[in-house]
CSV table of C-alpha atoms in Angstrom, one decimal:
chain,number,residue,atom,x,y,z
L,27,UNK,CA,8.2,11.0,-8.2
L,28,UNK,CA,12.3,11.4,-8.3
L,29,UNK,CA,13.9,10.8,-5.2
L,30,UNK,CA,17.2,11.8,-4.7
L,31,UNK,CA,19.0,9.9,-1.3
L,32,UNK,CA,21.6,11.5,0.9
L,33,UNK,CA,24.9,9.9,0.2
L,34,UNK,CA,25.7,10.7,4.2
L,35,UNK,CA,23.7,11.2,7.1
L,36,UNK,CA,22.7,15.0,8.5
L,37,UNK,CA,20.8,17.5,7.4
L,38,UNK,CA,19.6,18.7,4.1
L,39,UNK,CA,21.5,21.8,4.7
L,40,UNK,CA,24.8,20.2,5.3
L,41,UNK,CA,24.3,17.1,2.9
L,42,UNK,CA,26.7,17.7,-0.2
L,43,UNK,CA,25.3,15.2,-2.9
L,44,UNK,CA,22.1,12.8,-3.0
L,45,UNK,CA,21.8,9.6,-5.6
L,46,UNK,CA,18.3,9.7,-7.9
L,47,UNK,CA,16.1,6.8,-7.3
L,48,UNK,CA,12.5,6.7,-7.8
L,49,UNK,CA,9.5,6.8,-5.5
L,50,UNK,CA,5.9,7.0,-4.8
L,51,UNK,CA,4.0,5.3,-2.8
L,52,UNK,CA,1.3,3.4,-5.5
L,53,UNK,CA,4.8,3.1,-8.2
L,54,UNK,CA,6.7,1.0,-5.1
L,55,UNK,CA,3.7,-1.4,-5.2
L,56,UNK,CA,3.4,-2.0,-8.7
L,57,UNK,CA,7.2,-2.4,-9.4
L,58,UNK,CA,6.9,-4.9,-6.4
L,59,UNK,CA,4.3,-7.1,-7.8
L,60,UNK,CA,5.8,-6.9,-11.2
L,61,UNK,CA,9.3,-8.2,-10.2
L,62,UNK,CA,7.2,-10.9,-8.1
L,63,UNK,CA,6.0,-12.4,-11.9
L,64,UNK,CA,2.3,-10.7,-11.8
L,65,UNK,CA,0.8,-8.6,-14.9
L,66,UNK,CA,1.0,-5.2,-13.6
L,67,UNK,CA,-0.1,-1.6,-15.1
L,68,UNK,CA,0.8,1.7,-13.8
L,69,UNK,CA,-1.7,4.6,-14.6
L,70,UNK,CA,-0.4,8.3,-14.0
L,71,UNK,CA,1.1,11.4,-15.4
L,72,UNK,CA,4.3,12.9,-15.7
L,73,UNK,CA,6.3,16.1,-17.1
L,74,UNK,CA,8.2,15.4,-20.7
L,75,UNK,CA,11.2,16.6,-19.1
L,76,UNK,CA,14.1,14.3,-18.0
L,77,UNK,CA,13.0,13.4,-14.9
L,78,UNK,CA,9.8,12.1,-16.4
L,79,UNK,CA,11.9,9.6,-18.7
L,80,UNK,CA,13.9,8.3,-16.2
L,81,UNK,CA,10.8,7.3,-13.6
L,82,UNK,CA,8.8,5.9,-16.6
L,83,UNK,CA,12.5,3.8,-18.0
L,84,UNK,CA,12.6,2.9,-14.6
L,85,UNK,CA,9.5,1.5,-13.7
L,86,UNK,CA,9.3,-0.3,-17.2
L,87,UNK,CA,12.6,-1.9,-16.1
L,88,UNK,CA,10.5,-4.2,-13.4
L,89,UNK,CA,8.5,-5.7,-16.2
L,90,UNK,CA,5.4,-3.0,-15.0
L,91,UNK,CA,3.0,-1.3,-18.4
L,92,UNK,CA,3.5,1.9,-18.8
L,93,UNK,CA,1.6,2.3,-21.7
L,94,UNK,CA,-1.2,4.2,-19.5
L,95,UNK,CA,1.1,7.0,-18.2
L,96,UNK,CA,0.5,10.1,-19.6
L,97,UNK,CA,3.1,12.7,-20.8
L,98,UNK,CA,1.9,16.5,-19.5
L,99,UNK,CA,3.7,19.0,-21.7
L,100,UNK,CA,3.1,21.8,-19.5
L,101,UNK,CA,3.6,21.0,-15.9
L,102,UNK,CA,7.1,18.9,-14.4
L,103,UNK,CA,7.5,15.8,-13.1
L,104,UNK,CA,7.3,15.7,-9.0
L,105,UNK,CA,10.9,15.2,-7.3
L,106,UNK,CA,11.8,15.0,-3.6
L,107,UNK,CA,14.8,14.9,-1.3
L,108,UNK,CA,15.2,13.0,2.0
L,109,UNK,CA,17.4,12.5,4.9
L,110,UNK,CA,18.6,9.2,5.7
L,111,UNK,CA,17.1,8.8,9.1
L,112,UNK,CA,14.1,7.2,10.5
L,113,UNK,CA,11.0,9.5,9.5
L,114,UNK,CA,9.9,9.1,13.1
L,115,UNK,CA,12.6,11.1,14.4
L,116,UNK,CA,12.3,14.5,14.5
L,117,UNK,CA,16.3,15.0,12.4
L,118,UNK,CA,14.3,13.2,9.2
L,119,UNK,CA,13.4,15.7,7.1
L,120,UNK,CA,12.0,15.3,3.4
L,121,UNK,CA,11.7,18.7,0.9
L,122,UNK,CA,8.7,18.0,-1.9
L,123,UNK,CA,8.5,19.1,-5.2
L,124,UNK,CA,5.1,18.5,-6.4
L,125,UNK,CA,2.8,21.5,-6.3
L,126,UNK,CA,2.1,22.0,-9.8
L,127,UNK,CA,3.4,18.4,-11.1
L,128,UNK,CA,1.7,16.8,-13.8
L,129,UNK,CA,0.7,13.9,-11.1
L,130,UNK,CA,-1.4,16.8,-9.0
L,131,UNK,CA,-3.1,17.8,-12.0
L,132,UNK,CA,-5.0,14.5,-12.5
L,133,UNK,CA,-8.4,14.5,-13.7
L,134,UNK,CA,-11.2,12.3,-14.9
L,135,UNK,CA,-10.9,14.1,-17.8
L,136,UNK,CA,-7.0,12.8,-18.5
L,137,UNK,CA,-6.9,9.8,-17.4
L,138,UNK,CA,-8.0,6.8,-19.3
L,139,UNK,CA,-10.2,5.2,-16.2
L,140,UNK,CA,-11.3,2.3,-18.6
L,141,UNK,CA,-7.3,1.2,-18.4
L,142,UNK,CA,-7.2,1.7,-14.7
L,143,UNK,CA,-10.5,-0.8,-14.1
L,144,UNK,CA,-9.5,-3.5,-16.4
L,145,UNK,CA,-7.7,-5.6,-14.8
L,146,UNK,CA,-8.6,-7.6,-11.4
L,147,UNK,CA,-7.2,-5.2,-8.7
L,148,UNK,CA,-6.9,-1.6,-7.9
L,149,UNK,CA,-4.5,-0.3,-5.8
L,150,UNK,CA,-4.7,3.5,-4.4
L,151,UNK,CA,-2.9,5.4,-1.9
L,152,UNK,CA,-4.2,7.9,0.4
L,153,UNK,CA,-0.9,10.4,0.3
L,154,UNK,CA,-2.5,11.8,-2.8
L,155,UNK,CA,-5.8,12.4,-1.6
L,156,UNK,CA,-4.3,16.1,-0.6
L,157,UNK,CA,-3.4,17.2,-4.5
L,158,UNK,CA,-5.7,18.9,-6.1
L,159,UNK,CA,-9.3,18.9,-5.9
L,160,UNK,CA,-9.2,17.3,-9.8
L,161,UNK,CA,-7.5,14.0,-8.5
L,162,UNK,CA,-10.5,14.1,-5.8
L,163,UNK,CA,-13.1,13.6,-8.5
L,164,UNK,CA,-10.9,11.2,-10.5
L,165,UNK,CA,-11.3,9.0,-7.0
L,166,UNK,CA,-15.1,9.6,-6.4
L,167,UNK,CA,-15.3,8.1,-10.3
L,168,UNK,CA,-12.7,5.1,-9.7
L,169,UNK,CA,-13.9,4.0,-6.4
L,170,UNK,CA,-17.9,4.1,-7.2
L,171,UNK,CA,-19.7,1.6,-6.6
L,172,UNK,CA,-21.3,-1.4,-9.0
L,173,UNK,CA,-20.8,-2.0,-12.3
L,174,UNK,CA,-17.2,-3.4,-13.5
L,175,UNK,CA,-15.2,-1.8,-10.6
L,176,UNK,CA,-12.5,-4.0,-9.9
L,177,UNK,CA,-11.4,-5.4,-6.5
L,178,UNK,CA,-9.9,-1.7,-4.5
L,179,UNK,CA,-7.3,-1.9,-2.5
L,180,UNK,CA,-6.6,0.9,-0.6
L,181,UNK,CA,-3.3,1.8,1.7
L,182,UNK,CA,-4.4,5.0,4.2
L,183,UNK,CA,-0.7,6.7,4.1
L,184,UNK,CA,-2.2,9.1,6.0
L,185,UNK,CA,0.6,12.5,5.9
L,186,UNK,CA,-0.7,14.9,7.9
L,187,UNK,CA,1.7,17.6,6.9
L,188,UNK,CA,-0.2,16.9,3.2
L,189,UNK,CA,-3.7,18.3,4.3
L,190,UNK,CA,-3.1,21.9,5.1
L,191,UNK,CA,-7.4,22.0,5.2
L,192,UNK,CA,-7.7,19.6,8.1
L,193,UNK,CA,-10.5,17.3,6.2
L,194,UNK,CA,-7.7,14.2,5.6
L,195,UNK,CA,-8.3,12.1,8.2
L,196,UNK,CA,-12.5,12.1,7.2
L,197,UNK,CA,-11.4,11.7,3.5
L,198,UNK,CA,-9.4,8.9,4.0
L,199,UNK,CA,-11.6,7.4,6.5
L,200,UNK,CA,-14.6,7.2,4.0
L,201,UNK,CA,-12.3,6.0,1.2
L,202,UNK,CA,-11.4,3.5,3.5
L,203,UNK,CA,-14.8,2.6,3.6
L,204,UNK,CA,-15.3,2.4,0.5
L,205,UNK,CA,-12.5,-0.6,-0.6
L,206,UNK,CA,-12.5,-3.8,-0.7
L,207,UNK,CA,-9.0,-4.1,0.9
L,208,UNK,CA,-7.3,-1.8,3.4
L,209,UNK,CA,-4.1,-1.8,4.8
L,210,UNK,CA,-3.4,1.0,8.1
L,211,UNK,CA,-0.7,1.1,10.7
L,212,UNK,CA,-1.8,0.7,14.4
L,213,UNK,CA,-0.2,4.1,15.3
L,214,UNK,CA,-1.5,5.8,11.7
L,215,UNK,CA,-4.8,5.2,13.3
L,216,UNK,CA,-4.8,6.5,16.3
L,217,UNK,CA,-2.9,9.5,14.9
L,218,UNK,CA,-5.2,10.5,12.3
L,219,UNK,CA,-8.4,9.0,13.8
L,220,UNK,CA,-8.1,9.2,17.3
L,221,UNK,CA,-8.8,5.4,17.6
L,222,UNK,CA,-6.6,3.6,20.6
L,223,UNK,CA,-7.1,-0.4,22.0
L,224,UNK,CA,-5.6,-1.7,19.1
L,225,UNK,CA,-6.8,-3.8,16.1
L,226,UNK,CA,-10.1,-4.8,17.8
L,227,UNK,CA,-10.7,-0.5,17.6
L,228,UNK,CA,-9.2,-0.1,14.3
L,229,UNK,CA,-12.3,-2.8,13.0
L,230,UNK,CA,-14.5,-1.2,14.6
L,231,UNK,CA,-14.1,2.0,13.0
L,232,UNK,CA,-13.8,0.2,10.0
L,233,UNK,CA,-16.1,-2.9,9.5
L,234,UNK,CA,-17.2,-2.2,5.8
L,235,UNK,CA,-14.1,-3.9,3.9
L,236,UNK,CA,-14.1,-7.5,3.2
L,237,UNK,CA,-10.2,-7.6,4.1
L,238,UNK,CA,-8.3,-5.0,7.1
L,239,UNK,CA,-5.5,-5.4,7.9
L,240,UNK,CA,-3.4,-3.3,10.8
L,241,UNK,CA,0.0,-3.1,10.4
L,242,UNK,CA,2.0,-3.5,14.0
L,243,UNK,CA,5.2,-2.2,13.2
L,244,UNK,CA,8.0,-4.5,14.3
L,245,UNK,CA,5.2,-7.0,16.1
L,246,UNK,CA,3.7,-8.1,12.8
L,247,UNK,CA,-0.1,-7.0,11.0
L,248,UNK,CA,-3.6,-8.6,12.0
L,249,UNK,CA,-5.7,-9.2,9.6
L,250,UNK,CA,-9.5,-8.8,10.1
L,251,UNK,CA,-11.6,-11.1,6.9
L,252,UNK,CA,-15.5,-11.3,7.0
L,253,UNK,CA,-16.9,-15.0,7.1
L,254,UNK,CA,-17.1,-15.5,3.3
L,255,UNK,CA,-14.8,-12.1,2.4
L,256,UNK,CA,-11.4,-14.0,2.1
L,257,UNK,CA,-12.9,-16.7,-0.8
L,258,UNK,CA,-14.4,-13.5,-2.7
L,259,UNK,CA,-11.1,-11.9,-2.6
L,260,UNK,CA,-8.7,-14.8,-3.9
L,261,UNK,CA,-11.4,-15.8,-6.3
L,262,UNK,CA,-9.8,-16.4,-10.5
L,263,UNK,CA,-12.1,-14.2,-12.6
L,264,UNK,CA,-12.5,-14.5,-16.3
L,265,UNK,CA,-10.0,-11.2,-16.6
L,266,UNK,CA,-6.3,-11.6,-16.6
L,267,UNK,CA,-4.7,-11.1,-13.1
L,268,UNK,CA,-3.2,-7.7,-13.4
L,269,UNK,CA,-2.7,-5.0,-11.3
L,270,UNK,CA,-3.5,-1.2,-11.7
L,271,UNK,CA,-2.1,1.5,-9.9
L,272,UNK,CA,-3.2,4.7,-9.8
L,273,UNK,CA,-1.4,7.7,-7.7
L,274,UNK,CA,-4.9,9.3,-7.0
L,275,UNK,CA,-6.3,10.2,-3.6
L,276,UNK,CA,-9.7,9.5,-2.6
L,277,UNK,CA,-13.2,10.6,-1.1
L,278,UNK,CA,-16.3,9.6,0.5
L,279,UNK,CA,-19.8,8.6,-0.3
L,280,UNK,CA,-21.7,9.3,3.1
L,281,UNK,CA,-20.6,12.7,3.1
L,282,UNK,CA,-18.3,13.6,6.2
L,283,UNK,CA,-17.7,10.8,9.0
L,284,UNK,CA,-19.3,10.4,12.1
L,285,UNK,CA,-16.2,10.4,13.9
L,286,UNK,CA,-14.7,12.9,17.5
L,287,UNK,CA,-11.1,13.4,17.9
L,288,UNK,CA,-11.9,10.8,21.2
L,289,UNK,CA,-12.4,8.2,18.4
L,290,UNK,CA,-16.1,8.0,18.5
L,291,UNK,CA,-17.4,4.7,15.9
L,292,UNK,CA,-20.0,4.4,13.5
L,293,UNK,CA,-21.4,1.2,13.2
L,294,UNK,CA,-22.3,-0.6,9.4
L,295,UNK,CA,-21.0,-2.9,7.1
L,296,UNK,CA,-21.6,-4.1,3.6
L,297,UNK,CA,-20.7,-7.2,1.8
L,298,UNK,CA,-19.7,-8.1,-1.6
L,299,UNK,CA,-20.9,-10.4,-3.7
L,300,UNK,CA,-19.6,-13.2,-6.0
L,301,UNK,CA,-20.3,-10.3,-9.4
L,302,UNK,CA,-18.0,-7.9,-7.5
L,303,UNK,CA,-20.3,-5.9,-6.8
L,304,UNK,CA,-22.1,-4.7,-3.8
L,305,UNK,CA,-25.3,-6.0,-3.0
L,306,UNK,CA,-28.5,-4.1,-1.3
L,307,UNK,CA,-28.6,-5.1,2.5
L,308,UNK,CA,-30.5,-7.8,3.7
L,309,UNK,CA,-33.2,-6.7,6.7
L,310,UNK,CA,-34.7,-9.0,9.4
L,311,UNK,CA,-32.6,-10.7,12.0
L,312,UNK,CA,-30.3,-12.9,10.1
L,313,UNK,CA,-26.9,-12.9,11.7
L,314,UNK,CA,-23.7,-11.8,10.5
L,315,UNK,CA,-21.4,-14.8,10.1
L,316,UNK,CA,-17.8,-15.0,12.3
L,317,UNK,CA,-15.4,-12.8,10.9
L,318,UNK,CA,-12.0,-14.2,10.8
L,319,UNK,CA,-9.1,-12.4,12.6
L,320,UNK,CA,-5.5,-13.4,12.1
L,321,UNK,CA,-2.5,-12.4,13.6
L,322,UNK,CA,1.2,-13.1,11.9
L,323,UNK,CA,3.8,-11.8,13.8
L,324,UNK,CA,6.7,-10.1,11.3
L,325,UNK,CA,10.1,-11.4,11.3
L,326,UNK,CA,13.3,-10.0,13.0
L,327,UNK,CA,15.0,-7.5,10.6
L,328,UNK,CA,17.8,-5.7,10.6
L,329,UNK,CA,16.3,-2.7,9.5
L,330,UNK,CA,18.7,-0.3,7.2
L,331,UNK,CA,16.1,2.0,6.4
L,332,UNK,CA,12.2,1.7,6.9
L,333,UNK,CA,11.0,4.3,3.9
L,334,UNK,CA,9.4,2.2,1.7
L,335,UNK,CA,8.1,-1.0,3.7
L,336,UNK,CA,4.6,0.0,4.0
L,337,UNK,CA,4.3,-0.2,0.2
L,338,UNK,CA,6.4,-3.3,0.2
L,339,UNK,CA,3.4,-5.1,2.8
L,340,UNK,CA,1.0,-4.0,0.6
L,341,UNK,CA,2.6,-5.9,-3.1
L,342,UNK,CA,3.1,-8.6,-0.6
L,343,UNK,CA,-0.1,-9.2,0.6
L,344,UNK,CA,-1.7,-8.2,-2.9
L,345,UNK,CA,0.6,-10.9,-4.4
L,346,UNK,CA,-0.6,-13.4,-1.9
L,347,UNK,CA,-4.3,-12.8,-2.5
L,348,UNK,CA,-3.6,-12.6,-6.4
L,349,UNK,CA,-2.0,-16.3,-5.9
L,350,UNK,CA,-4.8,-17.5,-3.8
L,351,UNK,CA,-2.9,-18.4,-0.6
L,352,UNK,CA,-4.3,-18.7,2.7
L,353,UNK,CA,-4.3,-15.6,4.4
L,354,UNK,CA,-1.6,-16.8,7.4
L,355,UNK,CA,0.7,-17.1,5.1
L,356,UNK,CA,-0.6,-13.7,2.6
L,357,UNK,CA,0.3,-12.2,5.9
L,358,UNK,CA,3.9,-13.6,6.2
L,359,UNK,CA,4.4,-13.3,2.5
L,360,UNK,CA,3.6,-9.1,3.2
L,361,UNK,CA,6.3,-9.3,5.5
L,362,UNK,CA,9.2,-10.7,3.7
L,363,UNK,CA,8.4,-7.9,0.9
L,364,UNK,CA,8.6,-5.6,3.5
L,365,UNK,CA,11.8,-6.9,5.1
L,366,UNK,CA,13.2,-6.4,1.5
L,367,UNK,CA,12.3,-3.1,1.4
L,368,UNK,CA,14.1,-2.6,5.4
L,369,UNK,CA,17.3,-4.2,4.8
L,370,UNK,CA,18.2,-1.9,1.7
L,371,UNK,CA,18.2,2.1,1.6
L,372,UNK,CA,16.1,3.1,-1.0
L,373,UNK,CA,12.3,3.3,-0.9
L,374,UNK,CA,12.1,0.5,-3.1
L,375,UNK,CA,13.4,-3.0,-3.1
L,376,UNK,CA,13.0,-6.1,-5.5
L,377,UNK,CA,11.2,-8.9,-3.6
L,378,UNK,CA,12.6,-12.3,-2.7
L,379,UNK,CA,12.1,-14.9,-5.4
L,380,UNK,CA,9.1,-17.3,-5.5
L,381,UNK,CA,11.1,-20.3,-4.2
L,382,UNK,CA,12.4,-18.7,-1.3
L,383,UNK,CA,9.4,-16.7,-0.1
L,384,UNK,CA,7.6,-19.9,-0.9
L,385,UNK,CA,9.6,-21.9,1.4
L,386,UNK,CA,10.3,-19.6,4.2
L,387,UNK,CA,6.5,-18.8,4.1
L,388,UNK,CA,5.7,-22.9,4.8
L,389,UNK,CA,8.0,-22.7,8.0
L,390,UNK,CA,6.0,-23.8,11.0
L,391,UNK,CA,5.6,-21.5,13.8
L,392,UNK,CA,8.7,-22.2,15.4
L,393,UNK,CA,10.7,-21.9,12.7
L,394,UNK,CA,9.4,-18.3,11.4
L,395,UNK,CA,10.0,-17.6,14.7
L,396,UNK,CA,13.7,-18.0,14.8
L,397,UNK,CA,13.5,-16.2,11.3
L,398,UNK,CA,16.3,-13.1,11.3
L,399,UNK,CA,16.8,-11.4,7.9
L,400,UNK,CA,19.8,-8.1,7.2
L,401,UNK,CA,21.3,-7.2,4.6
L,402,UNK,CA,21.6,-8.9,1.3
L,403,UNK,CA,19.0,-11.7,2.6
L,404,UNK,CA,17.0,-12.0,-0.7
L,405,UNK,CA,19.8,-12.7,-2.8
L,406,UNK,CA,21.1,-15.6,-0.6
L,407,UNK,CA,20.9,-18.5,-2.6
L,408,UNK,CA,20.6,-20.8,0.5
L,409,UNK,CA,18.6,-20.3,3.6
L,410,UNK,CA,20.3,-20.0,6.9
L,411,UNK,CA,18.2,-17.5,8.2
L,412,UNK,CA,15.4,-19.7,10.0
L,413,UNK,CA,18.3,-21.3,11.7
L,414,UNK,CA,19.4,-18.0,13.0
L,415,UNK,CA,18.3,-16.4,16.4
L,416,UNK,CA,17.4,-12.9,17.1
């Protein structure tokens, strides 16, 4: 979508002019990962009005493929206008414009899904699970499994002022299930699921994917790998590496979840195997092997705005897996993305360069420790910031 930013704080009502940007929630990731040096494609559609050619110009202009976005003649490009404050206060406010875009009228029948599963990862978002019950199916056909489905990664983004029907939290939940990669905030959890005590909980609800990872907020993420998942995950393939991000929500396989408002689990896991595909499951006793659980904690920041950082994690940690780095630091490498997209105002952010997420990645414990990052940070050509206490 078009975003258009306050240029004061206040209310909508009393707010006199807003600058255009752009945003969206699977966009934010692959402009990310593009202006990080990784082959990225971004598969959706858009009005041929105005707005539509400044959000496709735009995301072109971070080195992303548009070539896959498709031009709907008869329905308009999504816009939406936002407060400046934190979305966690009750004074944030944000007025959509997308019932009836060309985004919400998605289908399998209009978009090209042999684009979207070429390349090595895709990358969904839960916030348009809610649009139309066309972009449903499109997920049911993307997120199948077998065959030559790519690596999923899927981001829950769970809105619950999106699903007027009620069903989003067991949507999302079994398209959680259903990925390879999932990224969920400790507090998204518990407010769409129900689930409380933390990360351990969070895994519990959710032991199918090979890679969870529960975002802490200002404390940092943990990260949740089965035994032989993390090698599977940063394993080269014959394909080129190249992202594709889809804006289309997603759906279930089991039908509706066994899950209570108290949080209630359901127990069950699957692995994948080396083809990328998922096998049959093994019966008889054999044990599972140790998962591996990793905590990083995130950096001090001094946050300017926090719209945005949650995509921000997610190119991060992509980008990490996509380089084959050891998770510890794919976990630290999500939070300097993310502490780009915090220390400027719009919802999007052009990451550090390799060099200096490289090197600030490397620190040892002490030193990440010490790490404080504001304003301007990624363009600092030195780097005094591990020296720098909170």
């Amino acid at each position: 979508m078009v975003t258009f930013l306050p240029t004061r704080p206040g209310r909508l009502a009393d707010v006199p002019s807003f600058d255009r940007a752009i945003g969206g929630a699977e966009s934010n990731v692959a402009c990310a990962l593009a202006a990080a040096g990784h082959a990225v494609r971004w598969v959706s559609r858009i009005g041929t009005d105005g707005f539509g050619d400044h959000l496709v110009e735009t995301v072109a202009s971070y080195g992303v493929d548009v070539s896959s976005v498709g031009r709907d003649p008869v329905r308009p490009t999504g816009v939406y206008f936002r407060t400046a404050g934190d979305r966690a206060t009750e004074a944030h406010e944000v007025a959509y414009y997308r019932a009836g875009s060309a985004a919400s009228a998605m289908s399998v029948a209009n978009v090209d899904a042999g684009a979207v599963r070429a390349g090595r990862v895709l990358h969904l978002s839960g916030i348009t699970a809610a649009l139309s019950e066309g972009c449903l199916g499109l997920l049911r056909e993307l997120t199948a499994a077998g065959g030559e489905r790519p690596l999923v990664s899927f981001d829950v983004n769970y809105r619950a002022g999106l699903w007027g029907s009620g069903d989003g939290p067991s949507v999302l939940l079994e398209l959680a299930r259903r990925a390879d990669v999932v990224f969920v905030g400790e507090d998204e959890a518990e407010q769409a699921w129900g689930v409380t005590g933390g990360p351990p909980a969070v895994r519990e609800l959710l032991p199918e994917p090979e890679a969870l990872v529960v975002k802490q907020g200002a404390r940092g993420a943990t990260a949740f790998v089965s035994a032989a998942g993390w090698l599977w995950l940063v394993a080269p393939t014959r394909r080129q590496p190249q992202i594709k991000c889809s804006p289309a929500p997603l759906t279930g396989r089991h039908g509706r979840p066994p899950f209570s408002a108290a949080g209630s689990r359901a127990a069950g896991a699957a692995r994948v195997g080396a083809g990328g595909t998922r096998p049959a499951p093994v019966s008889g006793p054999t044990p599972r092997p140790r998962p591996t659980v990793t905590f990083e904690p995130a950096p001090t920041v001094d946050v300017v705005a926090p719209v945005g950082a949650g995509d921000a994690f997610a190119a991060g940690f992509l980008s990490g897996i996509l380089r084959g780095l050891p998770l510890p630091r794919t976990l630290r490498l999500g939070h300097l993305f993310a502490a780009a997209a915090l220390t400027t105002p719009a919802d999007l952010a052009p990451p550090p360069a390799r060099d200096t997420t490289d090197r600030l990645t490397a620190l040892d414990d002490s030193g990440w420790e010490r790490l404080r990052l504001g304003p301007g940070w990624t363009q600092a050509d030195a780097a005094e910031e591990e020296e720098r206490t909170p």
